JSON list of C-alpha atoms in Angstrom, two decimals:
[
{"chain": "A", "resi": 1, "resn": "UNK", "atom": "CA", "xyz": [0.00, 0.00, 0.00]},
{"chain": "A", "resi": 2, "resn": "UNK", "atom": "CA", "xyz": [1.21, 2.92, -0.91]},
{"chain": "A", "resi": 3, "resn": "UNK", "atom": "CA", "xyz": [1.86, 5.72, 1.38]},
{"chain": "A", "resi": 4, "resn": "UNK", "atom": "CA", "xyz": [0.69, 9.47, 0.88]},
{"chain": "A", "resi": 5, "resn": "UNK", "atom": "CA", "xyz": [3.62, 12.39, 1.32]},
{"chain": "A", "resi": 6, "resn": "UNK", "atom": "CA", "xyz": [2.46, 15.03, 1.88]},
{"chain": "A", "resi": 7, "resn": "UNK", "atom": "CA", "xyz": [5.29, 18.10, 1.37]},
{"chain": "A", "resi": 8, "resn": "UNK", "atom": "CA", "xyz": [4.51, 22.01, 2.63]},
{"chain": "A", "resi": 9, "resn": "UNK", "atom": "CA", "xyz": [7.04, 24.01, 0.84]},
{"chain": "A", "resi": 10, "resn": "UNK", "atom": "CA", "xyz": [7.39, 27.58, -0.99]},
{"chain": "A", "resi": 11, "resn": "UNK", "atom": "CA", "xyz": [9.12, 28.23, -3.61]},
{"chain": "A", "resi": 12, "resn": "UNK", "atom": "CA", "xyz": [10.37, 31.35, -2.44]},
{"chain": "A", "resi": 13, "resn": "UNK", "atom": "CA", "xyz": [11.95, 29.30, 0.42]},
{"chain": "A", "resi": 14, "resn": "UNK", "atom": "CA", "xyz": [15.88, 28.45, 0.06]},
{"chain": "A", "resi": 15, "resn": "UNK", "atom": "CA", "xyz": [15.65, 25.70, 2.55]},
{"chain": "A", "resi": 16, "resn": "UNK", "atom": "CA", "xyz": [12.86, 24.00, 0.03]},
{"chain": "A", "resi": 17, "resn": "UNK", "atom": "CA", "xyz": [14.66, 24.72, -2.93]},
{"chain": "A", "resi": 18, "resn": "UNK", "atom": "CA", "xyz": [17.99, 22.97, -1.40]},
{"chain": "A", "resi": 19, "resn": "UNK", "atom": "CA", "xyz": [16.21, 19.91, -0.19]},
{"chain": "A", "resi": 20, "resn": "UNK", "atom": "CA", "xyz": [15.19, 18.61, -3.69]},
{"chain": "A", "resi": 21, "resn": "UNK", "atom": "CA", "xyz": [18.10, 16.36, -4.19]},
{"chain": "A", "resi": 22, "resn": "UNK", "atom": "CA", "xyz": [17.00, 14.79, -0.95]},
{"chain": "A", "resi": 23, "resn": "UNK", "atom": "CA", "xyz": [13.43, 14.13, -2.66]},
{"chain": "A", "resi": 24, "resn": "UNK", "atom": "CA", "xyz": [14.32, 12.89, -5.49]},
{"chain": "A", "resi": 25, "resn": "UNK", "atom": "CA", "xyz": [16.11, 10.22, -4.05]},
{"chain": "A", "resi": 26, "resn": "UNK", "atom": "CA", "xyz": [12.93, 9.49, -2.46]},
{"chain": "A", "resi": 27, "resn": "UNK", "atom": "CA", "xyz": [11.04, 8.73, -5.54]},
{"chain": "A", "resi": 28, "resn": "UNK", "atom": "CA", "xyz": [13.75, 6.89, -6.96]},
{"chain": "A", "resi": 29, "resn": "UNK", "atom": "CA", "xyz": [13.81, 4.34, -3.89]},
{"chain": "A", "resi": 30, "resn": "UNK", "atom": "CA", "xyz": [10.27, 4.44, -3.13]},
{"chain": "A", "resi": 31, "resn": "UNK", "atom": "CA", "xyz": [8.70, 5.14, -6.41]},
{"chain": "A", "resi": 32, "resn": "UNK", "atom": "CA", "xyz": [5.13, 4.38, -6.52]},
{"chain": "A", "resi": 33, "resn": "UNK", "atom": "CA", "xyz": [5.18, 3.73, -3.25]},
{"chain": "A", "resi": 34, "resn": "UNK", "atom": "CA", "xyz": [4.57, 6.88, -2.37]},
{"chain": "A", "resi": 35, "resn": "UNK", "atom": "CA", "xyz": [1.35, 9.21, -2.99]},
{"chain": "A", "resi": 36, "resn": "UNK", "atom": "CA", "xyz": [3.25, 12.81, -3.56]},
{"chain": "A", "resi": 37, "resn": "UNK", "atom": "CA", "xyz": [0.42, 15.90, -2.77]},
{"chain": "A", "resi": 38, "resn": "UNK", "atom": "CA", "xyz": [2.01, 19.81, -2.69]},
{"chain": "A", "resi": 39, "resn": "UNK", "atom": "CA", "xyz": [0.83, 21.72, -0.08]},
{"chain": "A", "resi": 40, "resn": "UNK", "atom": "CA", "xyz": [1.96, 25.71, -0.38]},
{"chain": "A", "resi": 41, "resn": "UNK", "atom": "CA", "xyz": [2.49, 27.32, 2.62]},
{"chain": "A", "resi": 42, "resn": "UNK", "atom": "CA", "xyz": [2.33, 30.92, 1.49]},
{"chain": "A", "resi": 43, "resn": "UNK", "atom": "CA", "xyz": [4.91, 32.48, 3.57]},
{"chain": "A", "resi": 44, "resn": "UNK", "atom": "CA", "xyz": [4.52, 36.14, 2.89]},
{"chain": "A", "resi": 45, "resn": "UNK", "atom": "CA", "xyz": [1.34, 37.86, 0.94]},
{"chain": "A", "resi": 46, "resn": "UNK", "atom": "CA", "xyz": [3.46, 40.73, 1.27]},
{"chain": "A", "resi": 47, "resn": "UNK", "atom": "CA", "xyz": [6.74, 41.81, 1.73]},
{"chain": "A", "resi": 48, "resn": "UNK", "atom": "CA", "xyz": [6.37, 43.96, 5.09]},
{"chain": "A", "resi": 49, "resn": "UNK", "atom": "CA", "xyz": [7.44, 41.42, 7.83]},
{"chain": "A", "resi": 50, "resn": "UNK", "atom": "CA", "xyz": [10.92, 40.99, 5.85]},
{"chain": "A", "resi": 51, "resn": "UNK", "atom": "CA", "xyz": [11.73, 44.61, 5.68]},
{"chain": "A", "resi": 52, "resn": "UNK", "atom": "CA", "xyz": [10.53, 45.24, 9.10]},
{"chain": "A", "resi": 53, "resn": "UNK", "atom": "CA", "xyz": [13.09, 42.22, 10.06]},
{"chain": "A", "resi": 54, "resn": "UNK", "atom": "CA", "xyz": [16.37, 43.81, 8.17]},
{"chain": "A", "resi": 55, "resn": "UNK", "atom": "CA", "xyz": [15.74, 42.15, 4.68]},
{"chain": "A", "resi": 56, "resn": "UNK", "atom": "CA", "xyz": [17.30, 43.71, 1.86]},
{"chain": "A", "resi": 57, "resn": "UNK", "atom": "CA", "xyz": [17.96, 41.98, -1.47]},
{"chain": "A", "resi": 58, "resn": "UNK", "atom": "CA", "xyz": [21.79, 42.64, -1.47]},
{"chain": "A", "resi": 59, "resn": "UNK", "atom": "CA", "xyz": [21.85, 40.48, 1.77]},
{"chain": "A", "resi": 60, "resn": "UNK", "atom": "CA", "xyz": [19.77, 37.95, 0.53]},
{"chain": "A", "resi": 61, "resn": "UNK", "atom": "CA", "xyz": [21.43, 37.48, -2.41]},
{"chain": "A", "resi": 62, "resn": "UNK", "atom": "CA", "xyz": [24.39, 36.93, 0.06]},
{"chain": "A", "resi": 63, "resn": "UNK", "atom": "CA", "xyz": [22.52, 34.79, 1.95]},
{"chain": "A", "resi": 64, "resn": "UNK", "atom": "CA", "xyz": [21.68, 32.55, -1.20]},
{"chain": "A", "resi": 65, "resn": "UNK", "atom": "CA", "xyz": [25.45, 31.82, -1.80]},
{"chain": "A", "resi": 66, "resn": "UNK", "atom": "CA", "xyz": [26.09, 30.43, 2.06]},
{"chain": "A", "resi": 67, "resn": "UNK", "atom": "CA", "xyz": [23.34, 28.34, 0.66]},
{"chain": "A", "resi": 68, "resn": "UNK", "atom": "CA", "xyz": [25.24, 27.20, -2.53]},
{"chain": "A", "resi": 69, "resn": "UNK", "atom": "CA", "xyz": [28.49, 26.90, -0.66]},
{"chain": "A", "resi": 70, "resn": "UNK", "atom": "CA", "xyz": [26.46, 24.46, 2.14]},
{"chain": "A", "resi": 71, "resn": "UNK", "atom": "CA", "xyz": [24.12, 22.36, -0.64]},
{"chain": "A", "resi": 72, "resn": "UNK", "atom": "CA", "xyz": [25.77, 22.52, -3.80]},
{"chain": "A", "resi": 73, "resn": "UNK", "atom": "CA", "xyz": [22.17, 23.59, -5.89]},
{"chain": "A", "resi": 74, "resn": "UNK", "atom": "CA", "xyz": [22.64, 26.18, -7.97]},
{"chain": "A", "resi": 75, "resn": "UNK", "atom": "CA", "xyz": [22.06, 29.64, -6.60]},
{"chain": "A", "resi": 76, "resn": "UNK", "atom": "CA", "xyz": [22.18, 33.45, -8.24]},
{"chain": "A", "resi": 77, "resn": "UNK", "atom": "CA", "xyz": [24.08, 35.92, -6.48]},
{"chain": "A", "resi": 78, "resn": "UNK", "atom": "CA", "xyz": [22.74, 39.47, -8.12]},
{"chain": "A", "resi": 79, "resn": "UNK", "atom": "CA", "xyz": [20.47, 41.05, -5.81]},
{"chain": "A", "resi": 80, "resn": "UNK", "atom": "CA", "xyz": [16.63, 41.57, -7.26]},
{"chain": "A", "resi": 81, "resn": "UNK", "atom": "CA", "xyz": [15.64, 45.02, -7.66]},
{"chain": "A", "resi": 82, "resn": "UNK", "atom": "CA", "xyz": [13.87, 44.70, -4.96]},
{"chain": "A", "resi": 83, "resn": "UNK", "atom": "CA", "xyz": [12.14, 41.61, -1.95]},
{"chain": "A", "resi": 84, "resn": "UNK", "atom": "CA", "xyz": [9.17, 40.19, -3.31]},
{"chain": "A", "resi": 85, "resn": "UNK", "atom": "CA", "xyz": [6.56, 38.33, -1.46]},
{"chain": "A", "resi": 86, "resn": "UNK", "atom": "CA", "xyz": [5.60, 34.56, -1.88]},
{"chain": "A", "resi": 87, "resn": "UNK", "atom": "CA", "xyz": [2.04, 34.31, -1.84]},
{"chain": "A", "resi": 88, "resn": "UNK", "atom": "CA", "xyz": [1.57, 35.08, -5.74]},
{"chain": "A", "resi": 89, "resn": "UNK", "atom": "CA", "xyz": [4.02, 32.29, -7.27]},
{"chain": "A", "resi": 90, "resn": "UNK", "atom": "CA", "xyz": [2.36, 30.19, -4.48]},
{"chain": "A", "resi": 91, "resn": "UNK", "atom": "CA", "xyz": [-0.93, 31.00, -6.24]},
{"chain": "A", "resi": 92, "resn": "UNK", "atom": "CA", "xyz": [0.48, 30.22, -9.76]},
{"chain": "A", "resi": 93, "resn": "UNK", "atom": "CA", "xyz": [1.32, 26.65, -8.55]},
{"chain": "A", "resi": 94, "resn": "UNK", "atom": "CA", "xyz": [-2.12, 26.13, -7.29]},
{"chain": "A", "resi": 95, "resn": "UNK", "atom": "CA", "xyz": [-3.55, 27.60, -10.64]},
{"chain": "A", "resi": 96, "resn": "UNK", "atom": "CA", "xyz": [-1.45, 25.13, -12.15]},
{"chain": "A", "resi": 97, "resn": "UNK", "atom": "CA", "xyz": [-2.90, 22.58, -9.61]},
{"chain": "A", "resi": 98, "resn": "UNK", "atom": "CA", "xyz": [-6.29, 22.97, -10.91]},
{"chain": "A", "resi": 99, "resn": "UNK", "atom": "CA", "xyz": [-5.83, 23.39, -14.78]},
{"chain": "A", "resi": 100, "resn": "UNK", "atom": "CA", "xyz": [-3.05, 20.79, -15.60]},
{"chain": "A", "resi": 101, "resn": "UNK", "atom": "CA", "xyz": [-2.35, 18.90, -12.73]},
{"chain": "A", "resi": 102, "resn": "UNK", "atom": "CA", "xyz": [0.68, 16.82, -14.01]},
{"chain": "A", "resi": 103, "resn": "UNK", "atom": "CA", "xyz": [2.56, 19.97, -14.35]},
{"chain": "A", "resi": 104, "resn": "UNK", "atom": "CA", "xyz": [2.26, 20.93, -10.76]},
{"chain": "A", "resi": 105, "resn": "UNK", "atom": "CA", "xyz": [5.50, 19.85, -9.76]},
{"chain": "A", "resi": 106, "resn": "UNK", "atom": "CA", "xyz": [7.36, 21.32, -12.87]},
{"chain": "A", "resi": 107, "resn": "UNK", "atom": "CA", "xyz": [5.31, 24.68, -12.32]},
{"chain": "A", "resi": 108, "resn": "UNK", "atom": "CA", "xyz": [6.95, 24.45, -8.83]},
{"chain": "A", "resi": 109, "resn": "UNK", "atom": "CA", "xyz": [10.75, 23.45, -9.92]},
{"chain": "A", "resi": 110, "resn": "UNK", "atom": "CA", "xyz": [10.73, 25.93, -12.76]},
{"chain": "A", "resi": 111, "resn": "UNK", "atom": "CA", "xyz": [9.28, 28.89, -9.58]},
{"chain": "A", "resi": 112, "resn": "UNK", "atom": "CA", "xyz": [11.87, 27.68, -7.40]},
{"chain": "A", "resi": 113, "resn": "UNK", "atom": "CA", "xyz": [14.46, 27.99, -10.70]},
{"chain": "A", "resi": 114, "resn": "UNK", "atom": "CA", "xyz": [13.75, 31.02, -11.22]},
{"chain": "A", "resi": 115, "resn": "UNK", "atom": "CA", "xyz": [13.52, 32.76, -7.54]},
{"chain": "A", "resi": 116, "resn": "UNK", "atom": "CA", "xyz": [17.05, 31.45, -6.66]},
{"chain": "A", "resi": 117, "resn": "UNK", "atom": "CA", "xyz": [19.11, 31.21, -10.18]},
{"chain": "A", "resi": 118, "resn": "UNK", "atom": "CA", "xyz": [17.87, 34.73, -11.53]},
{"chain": "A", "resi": 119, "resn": "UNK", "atom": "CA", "xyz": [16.95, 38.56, -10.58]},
{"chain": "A", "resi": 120, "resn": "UNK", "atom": "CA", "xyz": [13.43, 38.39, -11.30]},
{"chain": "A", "resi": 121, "resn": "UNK", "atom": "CA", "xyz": [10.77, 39.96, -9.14]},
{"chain": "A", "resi": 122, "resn": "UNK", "atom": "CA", "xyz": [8.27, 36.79, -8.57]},
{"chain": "A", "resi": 123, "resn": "UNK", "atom": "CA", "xyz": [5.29, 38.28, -7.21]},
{"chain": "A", "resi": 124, "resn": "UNK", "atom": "CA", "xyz": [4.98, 40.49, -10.33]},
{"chain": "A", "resi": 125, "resn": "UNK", "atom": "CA", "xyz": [3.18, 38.09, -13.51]},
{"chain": "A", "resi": 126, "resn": "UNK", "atom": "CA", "xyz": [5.44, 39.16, -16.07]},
{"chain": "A", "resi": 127, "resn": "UNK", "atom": "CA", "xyz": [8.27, 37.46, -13.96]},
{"chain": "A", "resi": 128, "resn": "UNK", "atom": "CA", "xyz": [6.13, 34.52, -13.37]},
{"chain": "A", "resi": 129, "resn": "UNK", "atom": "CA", "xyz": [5.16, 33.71, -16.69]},
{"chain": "A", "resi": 130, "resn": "UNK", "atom": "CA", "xyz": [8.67, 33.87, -17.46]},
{"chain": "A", "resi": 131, "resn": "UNK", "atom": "CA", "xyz": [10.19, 31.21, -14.99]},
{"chain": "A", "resi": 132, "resn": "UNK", "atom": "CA", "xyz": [6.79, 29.31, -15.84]},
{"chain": "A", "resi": 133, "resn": "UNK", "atom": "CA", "xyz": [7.53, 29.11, -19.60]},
{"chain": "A", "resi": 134, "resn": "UNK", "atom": "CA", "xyz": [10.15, 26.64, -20.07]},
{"chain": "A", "resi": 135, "resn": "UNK", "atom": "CA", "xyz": [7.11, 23.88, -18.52]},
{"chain": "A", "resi": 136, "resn": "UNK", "atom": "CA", "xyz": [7.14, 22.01, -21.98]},
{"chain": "A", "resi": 137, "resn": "UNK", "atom": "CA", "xyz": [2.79, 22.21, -22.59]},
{"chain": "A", "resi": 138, "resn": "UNK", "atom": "CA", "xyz": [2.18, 24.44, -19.99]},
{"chain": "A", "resi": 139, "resn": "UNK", "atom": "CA", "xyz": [-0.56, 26.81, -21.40]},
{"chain": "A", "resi": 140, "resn": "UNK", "atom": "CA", "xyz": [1.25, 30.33, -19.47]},
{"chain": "A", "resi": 141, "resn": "UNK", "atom": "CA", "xyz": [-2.01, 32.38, -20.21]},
{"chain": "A", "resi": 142, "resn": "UNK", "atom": "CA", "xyz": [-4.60, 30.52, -19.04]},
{"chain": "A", "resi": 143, "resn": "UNK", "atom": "CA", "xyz": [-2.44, 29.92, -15.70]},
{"chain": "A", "resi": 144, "resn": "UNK", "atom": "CA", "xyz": [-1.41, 33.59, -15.34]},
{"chain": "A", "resi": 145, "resn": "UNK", "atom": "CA", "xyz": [-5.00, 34.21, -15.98]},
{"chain": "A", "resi": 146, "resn": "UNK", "atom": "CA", "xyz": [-6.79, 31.60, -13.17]},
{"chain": "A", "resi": 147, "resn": "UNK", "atom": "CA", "xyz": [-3.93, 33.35, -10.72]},
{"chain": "A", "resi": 148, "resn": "UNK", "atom": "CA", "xyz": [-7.01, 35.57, -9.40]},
{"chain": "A", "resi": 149, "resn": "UNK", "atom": "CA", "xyz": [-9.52, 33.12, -9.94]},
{"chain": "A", "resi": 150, "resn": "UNK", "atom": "CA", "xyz": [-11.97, 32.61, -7.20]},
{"chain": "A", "resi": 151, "resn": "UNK", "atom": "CA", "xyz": [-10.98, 28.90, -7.77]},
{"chain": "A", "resi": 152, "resn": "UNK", "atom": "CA", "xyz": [-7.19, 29.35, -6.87]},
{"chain": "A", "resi": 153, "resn": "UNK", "atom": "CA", "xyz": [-7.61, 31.88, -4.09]},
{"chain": "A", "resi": 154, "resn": "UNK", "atom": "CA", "xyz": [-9.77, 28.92, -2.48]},
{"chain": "A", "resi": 155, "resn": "UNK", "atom": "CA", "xyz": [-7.85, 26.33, -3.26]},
{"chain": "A", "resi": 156, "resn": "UNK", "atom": "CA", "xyz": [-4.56, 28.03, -2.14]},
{"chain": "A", "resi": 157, "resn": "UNK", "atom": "CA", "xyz": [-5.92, 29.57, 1.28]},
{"chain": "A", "resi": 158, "resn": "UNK", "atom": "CA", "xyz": [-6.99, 25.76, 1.95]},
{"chain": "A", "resi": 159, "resn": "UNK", "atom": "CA", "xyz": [-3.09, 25.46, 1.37]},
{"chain": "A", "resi": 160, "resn": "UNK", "atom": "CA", "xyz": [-2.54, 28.06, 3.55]},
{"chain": "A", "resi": 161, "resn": "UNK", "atom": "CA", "xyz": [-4.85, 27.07, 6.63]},
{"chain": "A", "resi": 162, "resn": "UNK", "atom": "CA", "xyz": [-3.67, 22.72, 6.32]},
{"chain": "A", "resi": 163, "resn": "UNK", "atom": "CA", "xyz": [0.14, 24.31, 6.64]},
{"chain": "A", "resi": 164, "resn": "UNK", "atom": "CA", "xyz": [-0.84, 26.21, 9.88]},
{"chain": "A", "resi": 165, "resn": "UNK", "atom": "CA", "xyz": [-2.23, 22.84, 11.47]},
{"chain": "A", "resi": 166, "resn": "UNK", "atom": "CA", "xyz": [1.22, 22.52, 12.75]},
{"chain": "A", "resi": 167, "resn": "UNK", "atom": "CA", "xyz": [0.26, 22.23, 16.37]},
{"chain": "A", "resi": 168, "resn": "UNK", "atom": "CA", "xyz": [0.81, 18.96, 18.89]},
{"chain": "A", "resi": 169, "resn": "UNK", "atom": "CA", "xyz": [2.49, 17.34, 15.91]},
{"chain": "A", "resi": 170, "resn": "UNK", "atom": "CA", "xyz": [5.87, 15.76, 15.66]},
{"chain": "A", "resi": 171, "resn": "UNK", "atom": "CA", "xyz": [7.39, 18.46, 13.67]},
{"chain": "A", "resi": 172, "resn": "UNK", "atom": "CA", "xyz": [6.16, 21.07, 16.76]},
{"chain": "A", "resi": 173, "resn": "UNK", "atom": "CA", "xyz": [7.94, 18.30, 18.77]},
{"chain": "A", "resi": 174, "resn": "UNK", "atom": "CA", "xyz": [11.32, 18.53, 16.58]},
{"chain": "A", "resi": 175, "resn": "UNK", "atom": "CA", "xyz": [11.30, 22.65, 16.94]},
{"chain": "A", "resi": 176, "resn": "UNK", "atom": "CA", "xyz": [10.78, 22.85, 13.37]},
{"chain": "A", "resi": 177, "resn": "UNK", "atom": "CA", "xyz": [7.75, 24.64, 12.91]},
{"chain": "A", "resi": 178, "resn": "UNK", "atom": "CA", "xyz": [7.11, 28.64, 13.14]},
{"chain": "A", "resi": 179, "resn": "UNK", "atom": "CA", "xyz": [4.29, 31.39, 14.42]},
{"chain": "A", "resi": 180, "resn": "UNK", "atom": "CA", "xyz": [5.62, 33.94, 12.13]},
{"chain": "A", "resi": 181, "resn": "UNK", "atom": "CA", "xyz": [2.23, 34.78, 10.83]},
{"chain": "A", "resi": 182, "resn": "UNK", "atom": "CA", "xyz": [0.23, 34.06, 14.38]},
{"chain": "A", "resi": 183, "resn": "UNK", "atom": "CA", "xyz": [-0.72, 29.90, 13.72]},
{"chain": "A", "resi": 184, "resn": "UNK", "atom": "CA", "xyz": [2.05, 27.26, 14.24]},
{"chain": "A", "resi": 185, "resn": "UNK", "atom": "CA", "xyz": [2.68, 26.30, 11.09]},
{"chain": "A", "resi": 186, "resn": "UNK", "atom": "CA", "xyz": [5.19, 23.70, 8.83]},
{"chain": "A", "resi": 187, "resn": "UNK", "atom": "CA", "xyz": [8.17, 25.03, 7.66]},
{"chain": "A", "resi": 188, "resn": "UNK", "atom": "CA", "xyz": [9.77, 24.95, 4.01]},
{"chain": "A", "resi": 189, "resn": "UNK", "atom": "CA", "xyz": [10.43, 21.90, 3.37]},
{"chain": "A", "resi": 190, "resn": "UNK", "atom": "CA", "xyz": [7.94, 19.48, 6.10]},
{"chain": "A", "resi": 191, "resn": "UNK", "atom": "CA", "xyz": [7.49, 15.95, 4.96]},
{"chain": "A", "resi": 192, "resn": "UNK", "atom": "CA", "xyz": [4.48, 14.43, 6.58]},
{"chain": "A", "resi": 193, "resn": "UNK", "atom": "CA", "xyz": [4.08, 10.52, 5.61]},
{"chain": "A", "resi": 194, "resn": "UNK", "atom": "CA", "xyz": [0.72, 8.67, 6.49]},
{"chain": "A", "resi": 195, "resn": "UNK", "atom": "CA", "xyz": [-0.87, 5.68, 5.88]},
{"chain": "A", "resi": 196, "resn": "UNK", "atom": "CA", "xyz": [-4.11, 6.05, 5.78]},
{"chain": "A", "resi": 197, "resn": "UNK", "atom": "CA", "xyz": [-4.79, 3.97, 9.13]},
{"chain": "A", "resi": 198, "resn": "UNK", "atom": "CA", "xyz": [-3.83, 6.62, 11.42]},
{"chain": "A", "resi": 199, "resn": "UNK", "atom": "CA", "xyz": [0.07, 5.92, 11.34]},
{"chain": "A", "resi": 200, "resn": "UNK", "atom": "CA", "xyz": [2.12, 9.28, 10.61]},
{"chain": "A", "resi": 201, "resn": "UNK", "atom": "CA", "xyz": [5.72, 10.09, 10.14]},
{"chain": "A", "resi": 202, "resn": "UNK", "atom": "CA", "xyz": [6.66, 13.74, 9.94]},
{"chain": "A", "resi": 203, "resn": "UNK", "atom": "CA", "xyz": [10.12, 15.38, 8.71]},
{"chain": "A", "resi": 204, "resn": "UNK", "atom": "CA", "xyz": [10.14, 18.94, 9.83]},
{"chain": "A", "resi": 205, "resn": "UNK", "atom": "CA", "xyz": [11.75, 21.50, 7.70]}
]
């Protein structure tokens, strides 16, 4: 039987970004023996909290080569013109979600591409469509175009509120989880592994 992973991530999230290696291994040893289902966490609608907390995109981009140095993924190092917030490349995932689902997981690569291994101001759709458009059959416009649909602003606040069920669970247990937005949340990347008979097996981010 196979069991369902469930992974909360971001693409705007450097610790998500660097743990791919780590899950592709998974599906190469485990194969269909797991159930894969995204869950976006949406860690920033806007980009207040970071520039109340020091963030500036020359020490980001800093930041992001500590990263490269540590993980060995590819990472930019020229600072965007300015921080950009998460929640709308979150949003173009879950469009993708709902309009081709077997391009979820490419949507999200080619997102996470594109925040750490360019410049390019993600929350703005230009930028988006851009990092989106190397998803071989990927229809751009009609994804760009459901980003404000009623249909993926459900769909990704039900994202939203499943990542902030954090609390009493083994990943609270591990320290790995976060309030910074008032709910105890998963953090970027959380692996949560069930079997559908009550038996769950979480990696915190």
């Amino acid at each position: 039987m196979a069991l369902e992973a469930v992974l909360h991530n971001d693409p705007g999230c450097p610790w998500g970004y660097s743990a791919n290696p780590d899950f592709a291994v998974l599906r190469w040893r485990y194969g269909d023996g797991l159930r894969w289902r995204l869950v976006m966490i949406g860690l920033a609608e806007d980009t207040e909290r970071y520039e109340r907390s020091g963030y500036t995109p020359a020490g980001m981009a800093q930041g992001y080569v500590s990263f490269r140095e540590r993980f060995g993924m590819p990472f930019g190092a020229t600072p965007r013109a300015r921080i950009a917030a998460t929640g709308r490349a979150c949003r173009a995932i879950v469009a993708t979600r709902l309009l081709q689902p077997e391009l979820e997981w490419a949507a999200m690569r080619a997102l996470q591409f594109g925040w750490f291994c360019s410049d390019a101001v993600l929350d703005e759709d230009e930028a988006i469509a851009a990092a989106l458009e190397p998803v071989a059959g990927l229809d751009l416009r009609a994804v760009v175009a459901a980003i404000d649909s009623a249909e993926t602003e459900a769909a990704y606040q039900r994202d939203r509120e499943e990542a902030r069920r954090a609390v009493g669970t083994p990943t609270e247990a591990q320290g790995k989880t976060s309030t910074s937005d008032g709910p105890v949340r998963y953090t970027a990347p959380s692996l949560v592994l069930s079997d559908g008979n009550g038996g769950v097996t979480e990696a915190g981010g």
